mmCIF file of C-alpha atoms in Angstrom:
data_model
loop_
_atom_site.group_PDB
_atom_site.id
_atom_site.type_symbol
_atom_site.label_atom_id
_atom_site.label_comp_id
_atom_site.label_asym_id
_atom_site.label_seq_id
_atom_site.Cartn_x
_atom_site.Cartn_y
_atom_site.Cartn_z
ATOM 1 C CA PHE A 1 0.096 -5.471 -12.813
ATOM 2 C CA PRO A 2 4.085 -6.330 -13.059
ATOM 3 C CA GLN A 3 5.134 -4.310 -9.992
ATOM 4 C CA LEU A 4 2.364 -5.820 -8.289
ATOM 5 C CA ARG A 5 2.519 -9.588 -9.657
ATOM 6 C CA ALA A 6 6.151 -10.054 -8.580
ATOM 7 C CA ALA A 7 5.507 -8.602 -4.954
ATOM 8 C CA MET A 8 2.965 -10.952 -4.163
ATOM 9 C CA ARG A 9 4.909 -13.654 -5.365
ATOM 10 C CA GLN A 10 7.968 -12.712 -3.234
ATOM 11 C CA VAL A 11 5.577 -12.199 -0.698
ATOM 12 C CA VAL A 12 4.686 -15.893 -0.651
ATOM 13 C CA ALA A 13 8.454 -17.212 -1.323
ATOM 14 C CA GLU A 14 9.324 -15.473 1.770
ATOM 15 C CA ASN A 15 6.856 -17.366 3.639
ATOM 16 C CA LEU A 16 4.330 -14.227 4.428
ATOM 17 C CA ALA A 17 1.474 -13.957 3.629
ATOM 18 C CA TYR A 18 0.159 -14.431 6.908
ATOM 19 C CA ALA A 19 1.313 -11.399 6.964
ATOM 20 C CA LEU A 20 -1.658 -10.159 4.738
ATOM 21 C CA ASP A 21 -5.471 -10.324 5.937
ATOM 22 C CA PRO A 22 -7.059 -10.918 3.686
ATOM 23 C CA ASP A 23 -10.500 -10.037 5.012
ATOM 24 C CA ASP A 24 -9.403 -6.700 6.234
ATOM 25 C CA PHE A 25 -8.660 -5.389 2.362
ATOM 26 C CA GLY A 26 -9.383 -2.111 2.258
ATOM 27 C CA GLY A 27 -9.839 -2.052 -1.525
ATOM 28 C CA CYS A 28 -7.589 -0.119 -4.369
ATOM 29 C CA TYR A 29 -9.385 1.691 -7.089
ATOM 30 C CA SER A 30 -12.201 4.419 -5.271
ATOM 31 C CA PRO A 31 -12.436 7.630 -6.923
ATOM 32 C CA ARG A 32 -12.245 10.397 -4.124
ATOM 33 C CA PHE A 33 -10.990 13.334 -3.475
ATOM 34 C CA ILE A 34 -8.542 12.808 -0.434
ATOM 35 C CA ASP A 35 -9.762 13.932 3.678
ATOM 36 C CA SER A 36 -13.548 14.432 1.085
ATOM 37 C CA ASN A 37 -11.808 17.655 0.108
ATOM 38 C CA PRO A 38 -13.797 18.548 -3.200
ATOM 39 C CA GLY A 39 -11.278 21.621 -3.019
ATOM 40 C CA GLY A 40 -8.535 19.220 -2.771
ATOM 41 C CA ARG A 41 -6.374 16.417 -4.925
ATOM 42 C CA LEU A 42 -7.443 13.277 -5.844
ATOM 43 C CA SER A 43 -6.679 10.413 -4.511
ATOM 44 C CA HIS A 44 -4.423 7.748 -5.861
ATOM 45 C CA HIS A 45 -6.950 5.509 -4.939
ATOM 46 C CA SER A 46 -8.609 7.023 -8.178
ATOM 47 C CA TRP A 47 -6.299 6.240 -10.330
ATOM 48 C CA GLY A 48 -6.336 2.668 -8.812
ATOM 49 C CA ILE A 49 -2.632 2.844 -8.088
ATOM 50 C CA ALA A 50 -3.311 2.988 -4.218
ATOM 51 C CA PHE A 51 -4.473 0.216 -2.197
ATOM 52 C CA ASP A 52 -5.297 -0.081 1.544
ATOM 53 C CA VAL A 53 -4.191 -3.554 3.657
ATOM 54 C CA ASN A 54 -4.907 -4.782 7.203
ATOM 55 C CA VAL A 55 -6.739 -1.808 7.693
ATOM 56 C CA ALA A 56 -8.121 -2.818 11.647
ATOM 57 C CA GLU A 57 -4.640 -2.396 12.707
ATOM 58 C CA ASN A 58 -3.202 0.083 10.738
ATOM 59 C CA ALA A 59 -5.633 3.561 10.909
ATOM 60 C CA PHE A 60 -4.567 7.055 9.545
ATOM 61 C CA GLY A 61 -2.928 8.525 11.777
ATOM 62 C CA SER A 62 -1.519 5.922 14.440
ATOM 63 C CA LYS A 63 1.655 3.678 14.580
ATOM 64 C CA PRO A 64 1.773 1.595 12.067
ATOM 65 C CA ASP A 65 1.585 -2.784 12.579
ATOM 66 C CA LEU A 66 2.730 -3.551 9.194
ATOM 67 C CA ASP A 67 5.252 -6.425 9.270
ATOM 68 C CA ARG A 68 8.691 -4.051 7.734
ATOM 69 C CA ARG A 69 9.700 -7.577 5.612
ATOM 70 C CA LEU A 70 6.278 -7.026 3.922
ATOM 71 C CA VAL A 71 7.516 -2.898 4.011
ATOM 72 C CA ARG A 72 10.806 -3.727 2.200
ATOM 73 C CA ILE A 73 8.793 -5.727 -0.080
ATOM 74 C CA MET A 74 6.691 -3.459 -1.158
ATOM 75 C CA GLU A 75 8.969 -0.998 -1.729
ATOM 76 C CA GLY A 76 11.845 -3.065 -3.523
ATOM 77 C CA ALA A 77 8.774 -3.460 -6.272
ATOM 78 C CA GLY A 78 7.957 0.282 -6.185
ATOM 79 C CA PHE A 79 4.972 1.516 -4.134
ATOM 80 C CA THR A 80 6.315 4.318 -0.866
ATOM 81 C CA TRP A 81 4.044 2.690 2.260
ATOM 82 C CA GLY A 82 2.110 5.639 3.756
ATOM 83 C CA GLY A 83 3.693 4.609 7.159
ATOM 84 C CA ARG A 84 6.526 6.381 6.874
ATOM 85 C CA TRP A 85 4.529 9.555 6.439
ATOM 86 C CA LEU A 86 4.884 12.158 8.560
ATOM 87 C CA ILE A 87 0.623 11.499 9.810
ATOM 88 C CA PRO A 88 1.155 7.528 9.591
ATOM 89 C CA ASP A 89 -0.858 5.740 6.683
ATOM 90 C CA GLY A 90 0.114 2.432 7.816
ATOM 91 C CA MET A 91 -2.563 0.566 4.706
ATOM 92 C CA HIS A 92 -1.839 1.979 2.645
ATOM 93 C CA PHE A 93 0.708 1.764 0.222
ATOM 94 C CA GLU A 94 0.690 3.627 -3.654
ATOM 95 C CA TRP A 95 3.028 3.166 -6.928
ATOM 96 C CA VAL A 96 5.725 5.560 -7.564
ATOM 97 C CA ASP A 97 8.115 3.685 -9.489
ATOM 98 C CA TRP A 98 8.765 1.454 -12.653
ATOM 99 C CA ALA A 99 11.370 -1.369 -10.012
ATOM 100 C CA PRO A 100 11.747 -3.836 -12.238
ATOM 101 C CA ALA A 101 9.782 -7.356 -11.842
ATOM 102 C CA GLY A 102 11.302 -9.776 -10.740
#
């Protein structure tokens, strides 16, 4: 969708493509419950509006290890980063806002 395409174009334009490991992509669409709890909420992956990158270096609950310039680009495109959460999920981005697509 436009925000993700614009963000990826900016990543390339700023020579940051190396910051995303295509062999360590954790996926986007995955119908599931958060924490695999069927009594809980559906994950945003269930709607295809969340994706995980650089999974091996960014385990849930560990200190995030993503280039902050990449994070800035994604947040500017309307995504929130799980690395800022109380329990960090540094691999995780999810769409939250209709930011202008550049």
